[in-house]
XYZ file of C-alpha atoms in Angstrom:
475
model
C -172.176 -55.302 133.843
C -175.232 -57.248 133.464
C -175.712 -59.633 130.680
C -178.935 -57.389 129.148
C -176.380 -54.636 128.776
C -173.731 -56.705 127.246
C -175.765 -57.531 124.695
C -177.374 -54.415 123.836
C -173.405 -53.019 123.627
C -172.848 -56.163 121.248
C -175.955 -54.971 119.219
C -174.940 -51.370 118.645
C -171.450 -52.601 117.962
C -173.003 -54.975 115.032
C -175.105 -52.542 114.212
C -173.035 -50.140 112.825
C -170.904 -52.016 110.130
C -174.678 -51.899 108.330
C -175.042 -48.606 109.344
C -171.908 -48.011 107.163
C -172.876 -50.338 104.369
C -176.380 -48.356 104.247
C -174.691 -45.040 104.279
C -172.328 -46.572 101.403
C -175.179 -47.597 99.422
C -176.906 -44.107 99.833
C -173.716 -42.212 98.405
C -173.525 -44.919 95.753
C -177.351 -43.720 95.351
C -176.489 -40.411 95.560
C -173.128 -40.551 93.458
C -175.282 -42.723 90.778
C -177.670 -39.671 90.841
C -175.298 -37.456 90.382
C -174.177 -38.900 87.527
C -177.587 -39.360 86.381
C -177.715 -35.397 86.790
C -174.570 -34.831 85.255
C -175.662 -37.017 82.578
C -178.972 -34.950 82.426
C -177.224 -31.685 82.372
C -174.423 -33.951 80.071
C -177.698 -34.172 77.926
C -178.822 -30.737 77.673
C -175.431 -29.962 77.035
C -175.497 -32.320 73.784
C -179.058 -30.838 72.797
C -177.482 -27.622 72.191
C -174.458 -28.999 70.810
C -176.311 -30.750 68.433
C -178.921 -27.312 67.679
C -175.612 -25.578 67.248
C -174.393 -28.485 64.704
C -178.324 -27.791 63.206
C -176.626 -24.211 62.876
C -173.675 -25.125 61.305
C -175.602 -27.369 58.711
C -175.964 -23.705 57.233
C -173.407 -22.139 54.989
C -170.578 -21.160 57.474
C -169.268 -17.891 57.812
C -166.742 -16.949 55.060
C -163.611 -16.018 56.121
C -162.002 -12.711 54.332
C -159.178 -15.580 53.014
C -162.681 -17.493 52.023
C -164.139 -14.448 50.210
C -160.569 -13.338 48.597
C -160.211 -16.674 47.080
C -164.186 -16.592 45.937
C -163.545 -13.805 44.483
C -160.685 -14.476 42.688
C -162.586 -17.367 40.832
C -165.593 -15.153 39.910
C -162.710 -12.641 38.345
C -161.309 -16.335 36.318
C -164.776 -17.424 35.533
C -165.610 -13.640 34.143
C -162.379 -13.473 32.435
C -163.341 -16.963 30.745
C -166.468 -16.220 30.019
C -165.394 -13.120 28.047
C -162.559 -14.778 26.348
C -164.860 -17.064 25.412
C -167.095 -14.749 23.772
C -164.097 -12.890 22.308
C -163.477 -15.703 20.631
C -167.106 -16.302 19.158
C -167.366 -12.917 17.897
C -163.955 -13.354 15.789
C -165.471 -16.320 14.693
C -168.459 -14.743 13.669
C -166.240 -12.062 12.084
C -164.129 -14.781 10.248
C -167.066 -16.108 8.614
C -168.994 -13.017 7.656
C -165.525 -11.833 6.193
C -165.519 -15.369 4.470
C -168.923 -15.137 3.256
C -168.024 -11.483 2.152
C -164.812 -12.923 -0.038
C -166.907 -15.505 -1.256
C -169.450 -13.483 -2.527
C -166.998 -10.934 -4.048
C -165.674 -13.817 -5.528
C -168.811 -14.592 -7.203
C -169.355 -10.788 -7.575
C -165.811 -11.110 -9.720
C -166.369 -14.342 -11.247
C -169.461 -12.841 -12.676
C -168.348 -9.429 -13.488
C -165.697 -11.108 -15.634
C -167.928 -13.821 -17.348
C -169.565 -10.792 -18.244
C -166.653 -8.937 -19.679
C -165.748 -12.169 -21.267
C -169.012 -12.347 -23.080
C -169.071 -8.563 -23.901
C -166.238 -8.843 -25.680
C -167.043 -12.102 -27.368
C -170.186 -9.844 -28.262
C -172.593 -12.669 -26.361
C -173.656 -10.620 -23.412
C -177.249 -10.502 -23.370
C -178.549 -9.256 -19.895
C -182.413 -9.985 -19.578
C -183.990 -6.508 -19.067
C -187.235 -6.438 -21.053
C -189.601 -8.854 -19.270
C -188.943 -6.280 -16.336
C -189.689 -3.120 -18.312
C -193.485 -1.483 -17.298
C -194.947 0.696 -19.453
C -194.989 4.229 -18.314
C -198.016 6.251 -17.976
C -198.757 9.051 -20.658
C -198.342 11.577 -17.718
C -194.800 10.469 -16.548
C -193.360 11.934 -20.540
C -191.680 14.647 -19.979
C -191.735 16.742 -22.921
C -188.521 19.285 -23.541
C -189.138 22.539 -26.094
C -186.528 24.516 -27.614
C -186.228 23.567 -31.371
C -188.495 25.938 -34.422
C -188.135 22.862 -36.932
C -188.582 18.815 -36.937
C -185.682 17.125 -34.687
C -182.832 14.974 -36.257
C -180.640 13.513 -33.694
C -179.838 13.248 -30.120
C -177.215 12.125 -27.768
C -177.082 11.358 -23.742
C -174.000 11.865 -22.235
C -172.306 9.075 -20.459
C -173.233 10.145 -17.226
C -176.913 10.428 -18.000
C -176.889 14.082 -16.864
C -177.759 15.924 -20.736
C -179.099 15.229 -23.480
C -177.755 16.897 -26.559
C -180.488 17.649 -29.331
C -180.089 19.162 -33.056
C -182.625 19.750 -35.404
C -183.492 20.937 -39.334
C -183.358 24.451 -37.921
C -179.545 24.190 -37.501
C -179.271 24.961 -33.798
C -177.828 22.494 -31.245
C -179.285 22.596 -27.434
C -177.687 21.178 -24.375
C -180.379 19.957 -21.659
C -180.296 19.213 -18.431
C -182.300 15.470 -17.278
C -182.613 16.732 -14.196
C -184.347 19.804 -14.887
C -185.447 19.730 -18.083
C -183.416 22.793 -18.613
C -181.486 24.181 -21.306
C -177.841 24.510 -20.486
C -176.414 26.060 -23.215
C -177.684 26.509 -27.010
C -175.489 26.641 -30.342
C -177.515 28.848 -32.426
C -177.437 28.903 -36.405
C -174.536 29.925 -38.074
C -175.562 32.686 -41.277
C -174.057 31.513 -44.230
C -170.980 33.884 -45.433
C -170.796 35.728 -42.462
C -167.653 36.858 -40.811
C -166.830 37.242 -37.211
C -170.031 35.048 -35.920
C -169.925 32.475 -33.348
C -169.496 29.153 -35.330
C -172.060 26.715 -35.967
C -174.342 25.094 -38.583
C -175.594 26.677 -41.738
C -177.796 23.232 -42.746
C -179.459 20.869 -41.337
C -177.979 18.903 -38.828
C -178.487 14.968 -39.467
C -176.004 13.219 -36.950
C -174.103 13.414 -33.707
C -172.374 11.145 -31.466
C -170.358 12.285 -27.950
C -167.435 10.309 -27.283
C -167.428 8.262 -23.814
C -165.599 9.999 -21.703
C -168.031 12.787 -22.413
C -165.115 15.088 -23.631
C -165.763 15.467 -27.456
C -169.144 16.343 -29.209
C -169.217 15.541 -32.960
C -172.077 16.802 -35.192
C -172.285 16.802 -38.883
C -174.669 18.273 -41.297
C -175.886 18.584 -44.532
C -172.850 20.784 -45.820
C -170.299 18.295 -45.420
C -169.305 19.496 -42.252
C -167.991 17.642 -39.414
C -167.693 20.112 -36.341
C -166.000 19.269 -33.067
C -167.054 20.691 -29.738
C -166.041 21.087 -25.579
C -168.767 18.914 -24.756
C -168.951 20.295 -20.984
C -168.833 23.808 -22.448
C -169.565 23.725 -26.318
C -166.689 25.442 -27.146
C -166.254 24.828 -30.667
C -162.066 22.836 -31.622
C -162.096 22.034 -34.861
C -163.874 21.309 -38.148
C -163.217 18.424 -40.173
C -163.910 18.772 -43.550
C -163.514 15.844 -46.638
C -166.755 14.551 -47.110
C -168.598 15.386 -50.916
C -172.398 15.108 -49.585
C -174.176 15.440 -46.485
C -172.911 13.896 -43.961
C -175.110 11.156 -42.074
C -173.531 9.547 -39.709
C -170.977 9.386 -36.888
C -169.863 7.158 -34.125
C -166.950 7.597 -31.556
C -164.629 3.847 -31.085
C -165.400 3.774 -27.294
C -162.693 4.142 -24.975
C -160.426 6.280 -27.322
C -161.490 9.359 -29.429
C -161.081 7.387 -32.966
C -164.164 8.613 -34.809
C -165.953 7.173 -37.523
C -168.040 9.149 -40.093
C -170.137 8.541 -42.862
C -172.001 10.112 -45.723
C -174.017 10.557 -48.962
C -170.930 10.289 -50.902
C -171.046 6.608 -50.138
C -168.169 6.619 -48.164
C -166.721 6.103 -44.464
C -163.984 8.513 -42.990
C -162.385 7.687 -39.654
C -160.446 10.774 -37.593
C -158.319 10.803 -34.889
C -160.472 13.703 -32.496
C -158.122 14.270 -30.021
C -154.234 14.860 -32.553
C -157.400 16.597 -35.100
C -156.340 14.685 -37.856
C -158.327 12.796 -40.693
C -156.709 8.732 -40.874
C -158.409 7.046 -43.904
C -161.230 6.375 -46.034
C -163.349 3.402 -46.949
C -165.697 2.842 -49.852
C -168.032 -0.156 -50.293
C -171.733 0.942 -50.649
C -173.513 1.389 -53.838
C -175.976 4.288 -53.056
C -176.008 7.464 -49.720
C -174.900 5.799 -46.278
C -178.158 6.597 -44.041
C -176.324 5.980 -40.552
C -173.679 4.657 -38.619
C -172.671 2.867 -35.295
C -169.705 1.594 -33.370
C -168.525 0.106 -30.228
C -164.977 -0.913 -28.501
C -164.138 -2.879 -31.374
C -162.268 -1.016 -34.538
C -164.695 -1.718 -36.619
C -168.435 0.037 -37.671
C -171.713 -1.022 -38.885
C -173.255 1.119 -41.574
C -176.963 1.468 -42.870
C -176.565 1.314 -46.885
C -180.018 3.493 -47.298
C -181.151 2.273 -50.841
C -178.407 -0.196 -51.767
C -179.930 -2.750 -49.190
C -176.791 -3.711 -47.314
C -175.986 -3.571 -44.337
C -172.199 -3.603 -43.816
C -169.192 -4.146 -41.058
C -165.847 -2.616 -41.357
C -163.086 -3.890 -40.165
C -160.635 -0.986 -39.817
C -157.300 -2.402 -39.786
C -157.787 -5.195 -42.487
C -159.741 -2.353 -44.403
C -161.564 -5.241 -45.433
C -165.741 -5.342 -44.879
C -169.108 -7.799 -44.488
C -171.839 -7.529 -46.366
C -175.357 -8.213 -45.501
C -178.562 -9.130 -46.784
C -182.539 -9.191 -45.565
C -184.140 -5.752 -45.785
C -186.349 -5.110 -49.150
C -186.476 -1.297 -48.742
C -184.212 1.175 -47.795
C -181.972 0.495 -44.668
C -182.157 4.304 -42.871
C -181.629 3.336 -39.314
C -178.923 0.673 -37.419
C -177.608 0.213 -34.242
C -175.473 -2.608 -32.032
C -176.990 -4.108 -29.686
C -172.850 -6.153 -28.994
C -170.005 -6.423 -30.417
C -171.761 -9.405 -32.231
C -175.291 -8.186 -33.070
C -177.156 -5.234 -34.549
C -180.180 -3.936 -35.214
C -181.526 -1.930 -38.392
C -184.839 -0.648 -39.399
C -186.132 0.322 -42.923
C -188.885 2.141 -44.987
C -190.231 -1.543 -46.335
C -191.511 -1.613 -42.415
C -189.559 -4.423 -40.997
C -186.811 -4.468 -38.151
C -184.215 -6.872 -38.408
C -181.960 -8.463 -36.159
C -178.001 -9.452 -37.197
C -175.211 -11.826 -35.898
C -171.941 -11.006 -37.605
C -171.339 -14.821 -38.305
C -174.815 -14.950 -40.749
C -175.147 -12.886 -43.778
C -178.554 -13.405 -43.398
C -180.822 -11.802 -40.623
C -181.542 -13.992 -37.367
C -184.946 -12.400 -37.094
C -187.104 -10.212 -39.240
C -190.290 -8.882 -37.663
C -191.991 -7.164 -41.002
C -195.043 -4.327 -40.366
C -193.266 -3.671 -37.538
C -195.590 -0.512 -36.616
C -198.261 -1.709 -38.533
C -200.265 -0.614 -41.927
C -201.359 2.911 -42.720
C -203.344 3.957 -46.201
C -206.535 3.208 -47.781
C -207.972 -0.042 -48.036
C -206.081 -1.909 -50.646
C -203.983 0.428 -50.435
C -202.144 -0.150 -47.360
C -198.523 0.834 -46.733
C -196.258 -0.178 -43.691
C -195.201 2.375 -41.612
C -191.719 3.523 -42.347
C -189.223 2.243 -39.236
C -187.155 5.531 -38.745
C -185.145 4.957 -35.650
C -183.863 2.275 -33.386
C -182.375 2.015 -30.266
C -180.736 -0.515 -27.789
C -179.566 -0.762 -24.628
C -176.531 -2.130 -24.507
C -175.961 -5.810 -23.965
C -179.247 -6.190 -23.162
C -182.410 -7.499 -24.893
C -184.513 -4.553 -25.205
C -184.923 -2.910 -28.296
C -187.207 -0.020 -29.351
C -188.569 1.453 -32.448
C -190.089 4.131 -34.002
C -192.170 5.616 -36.503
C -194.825 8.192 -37.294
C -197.560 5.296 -36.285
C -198.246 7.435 -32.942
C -195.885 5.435 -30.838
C -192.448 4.473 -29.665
C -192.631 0.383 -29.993
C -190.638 -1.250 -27.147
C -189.040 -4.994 -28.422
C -187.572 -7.981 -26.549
C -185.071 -10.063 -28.184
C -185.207 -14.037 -27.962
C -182.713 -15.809 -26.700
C -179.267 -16.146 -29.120
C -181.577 -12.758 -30.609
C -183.060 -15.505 -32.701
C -186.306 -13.947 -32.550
C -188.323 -10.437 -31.343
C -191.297 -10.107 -29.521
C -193.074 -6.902 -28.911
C -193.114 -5.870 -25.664
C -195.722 -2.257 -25.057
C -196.163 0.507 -27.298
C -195.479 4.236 -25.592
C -197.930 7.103 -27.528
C -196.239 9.375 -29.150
C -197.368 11.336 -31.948
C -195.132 12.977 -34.784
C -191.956 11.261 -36.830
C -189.861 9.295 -34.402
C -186.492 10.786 -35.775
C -184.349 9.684 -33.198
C -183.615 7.403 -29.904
C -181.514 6.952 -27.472
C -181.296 4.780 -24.366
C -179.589 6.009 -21.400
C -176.078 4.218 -19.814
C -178.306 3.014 -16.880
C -181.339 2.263 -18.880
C -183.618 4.380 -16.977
C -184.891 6.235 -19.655
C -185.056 6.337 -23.096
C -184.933 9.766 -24.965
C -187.152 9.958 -28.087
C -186.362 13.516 -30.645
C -189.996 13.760 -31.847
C -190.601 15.960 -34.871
C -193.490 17.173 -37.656
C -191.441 15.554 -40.421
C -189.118 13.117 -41.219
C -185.623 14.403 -40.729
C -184.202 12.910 -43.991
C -186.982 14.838 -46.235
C -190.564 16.657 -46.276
C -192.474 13.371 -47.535
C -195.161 13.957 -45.113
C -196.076 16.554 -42.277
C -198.149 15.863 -38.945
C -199.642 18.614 -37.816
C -200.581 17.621 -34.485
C -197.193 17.149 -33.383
C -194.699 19.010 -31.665
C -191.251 19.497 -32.181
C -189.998 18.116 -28.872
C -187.828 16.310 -26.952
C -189.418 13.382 -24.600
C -187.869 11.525 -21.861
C -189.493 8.578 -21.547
C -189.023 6.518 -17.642
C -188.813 3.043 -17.821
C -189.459 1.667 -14.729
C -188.382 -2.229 -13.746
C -190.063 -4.394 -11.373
C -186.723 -6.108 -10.260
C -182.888 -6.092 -10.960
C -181.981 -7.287 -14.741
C -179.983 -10.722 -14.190
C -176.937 -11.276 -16.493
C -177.404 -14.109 -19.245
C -174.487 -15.668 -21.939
C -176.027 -16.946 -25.061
């Protein structure tokens, strides 16, 4: 072999260790690209990895053991939440019943501060200040009576009014209506077999207040008893030597207390029809009579000028002083004051613990006559409502006169003066005080003195409407 050969052979032979090394360096090349592919495709594969993480950065899919116990909390919150309002409306009960105690507690605490007062006779509810005068048309005016009325009565329900009159008859009306309800006619003198009634003029009733027993009494010295609900007549109590003028049922029992021109007072026991016992004091004819829970009465001495309180049980009495003319009219306002009115004019106004009046209001309707001749206007009724300070009076001056009593009744200030025309014989306020009943007649029902024409033998309910709820006072 030649030497060129040789070394071509040693050439290849050399060659090929680089060969190798090449080759080696083109699958490192090729293995380094391959992992720069795999990490490419590695890469791809974290890009959606990581879009699916961008996924899962939403709320994941509940499980049903997820939504189970979800729910189960919602049920525990909605049970709270009701318990919790459960428990705020019992509170809200608890107080309202609290604030409903409390306020029957005042409701109590008043209503007995007011018994305690009424029976102390201090009870003086402020009603007048509230009182509106009622319009001419709002009268209602009740016919039934020929001659001049006497007396009335409301029953203690306010649902009839009882009238009598100088033509001996007694009618039963309904408020509501205005109707009559049932009518006692006049008795004929010596006649047998008749229904029984009154053969004079009647001067005086009183009802009892339970609204069982009617007493009326009349010129004859007759006291009759009747059914009030159906004026069936009981009894008749007889004892008295003039005219009777006045009665009064003790409220609460059926004690009743009578009085009459013979100067005397009578008390009867209605309900066992018995007569109890007789009292004597005044000096001239008892005009009227009134009573209240007490046992005691307050009579009207007519001429004598008294006014007087019996105490029953003691059969002891108080005499009192203030009126100049004669005292024909009286009624208690409480157990501890009274009113009276007289033919001098004036209206007075009593505390049992003075022997003089606490307030005199003279002219109390004013003067009537020629000049320098003038006369006051004879006071021939009064009324109160009870344990209040409203008073009213009347006259034959054309009008009922409507009063409001100072405090501690110290002093009386007229209040409005409701036309009527004719002798004011009678009043009467109702229980509630809604309305006041006025027995309107042509004459004056103790005598013939005077005679208005123009007026009607009548009986008028008179409204009286309030513009708010009467508050309770003590003085």
């Amino acid at each position: 072999m030649s030497a060129a050969a040789a070394a071509r052979k040693r050439g290849r032979s050399a060659s090929e260790p680089g060969a190798g090394a090449g080759s080696g360096k083109r699958r490192r090349k090729a293995d380094s690209a391959g992992d720069r592919g795999k990490s490419k495709g590695g890469g791809k594969m974290n890009e959606e990895i990581s879009s699916d993480s961008e996924s899962e950065s939403l709320p994941p899919r509940r499980t049903e053991e997820e939504e189970e116990e979800e729910q189960e909390e919602t049920a525990q919150e909605k049970k709270l939440r009701l318990a919790k309002l459960y428990l705020e409306q019992l509170r809200q009960q608890e107080e309202e019943k609290a604030e409903a105690r409390a306020f029957e507690e005042d409701q109590v605490a008043g209503r007995l501060k007011e018994d305690v007062l009424e029976q102390r006779g201090r009870l003086q509810k402020s009603v007048a200040k509230e009182i509106q005068a009622p319009a001419p048309a709002d009268i209602r005016v009740l016919r039934g009576h020929q001659l001049s009325i006497t007396c009335v009565v409301i029953t203690p329900d306010d649902a009839a009014i009882f009238s009598a009159a100088k033509d001996c008859s007694i009618i039963k009306w309904s408020v509501e209506s205005g109707r009559k309800l049932h009518v006692i006619p006049r008795a004929k003198k010596g006649a047998e077999g008749q229904p029984p009634g009154h053969s004079s003029h009647i001067l005086c009733m009183a009802i009892s207040s339970d609204g069982k027993y009617l007493a009326s009494g009349d010129r004859s010295k007759l006291i009759l008893i009747w059914e009030a609900q159906g004026c069936r007549h009981l009894c008749t109590f007889t004892g008295h030597r003039d005219a009777v003028s006045g009665l009064a049922f003790r409220r609460g029992t059926h004690q009743l207390y009578s009085t009459s021109h013979d100067r005397s007072v009578k008390v009867w026991n209605v309900a066992e029809n018995s007569y109890v016992e007789t009292l004597f004091g005044h000096q001239d004819a008892v005009a009227a009579l009134d009573a209240l829970s007490r046992e005691c009465c307050v009579t009207a001495g007519g001429r004598d000028g008294t006014v007087r309180v019996w105490k029953i049980p003691e059969e002891s009495q108080l005499v009192f002083y203030g009126h100049q003319g004669s005292i024909d009219s009286i009624q208690l306002i409480n157990e501890e004051h009274m009113v009276s009115g007289a033919d001098d004019g004036s209206v007075a106004l009593w505390g049992l613990s003075k022997k003089r009046p606490l307030a005199l209001q003279r002219e109390a309707h004013g003067l009537r006559g020629e000049p320098g001749l003038e006369q006051p206007f004879w006071v021939s009724s009064v009324a109160a409502l009870l344990n209040t300070d409203l008073v009213a009076t009347g006259s034959h001056s054309s009008c009922v006169r409507l009063w409001q009593c100072g405090e501690g009744f110290r002093r009386l200030d007229p209040l409005c003066d409701i036309p009527l025309v004719g002798f004011i014989n009678s009043l009467k306020f109702s229980s509630s005080g809604d309305f006041l009943v006025a027995g309107v007649g042509q004459e004056h029902r103790l005598g013939r003195w005077w005679r208005i024409k123009e007026a009607r033998n009548s009986i008028c309910i008179i409204p009286l409407h309030r513009t708010s709820r009467p508050a309770a006072a003590g003085s």
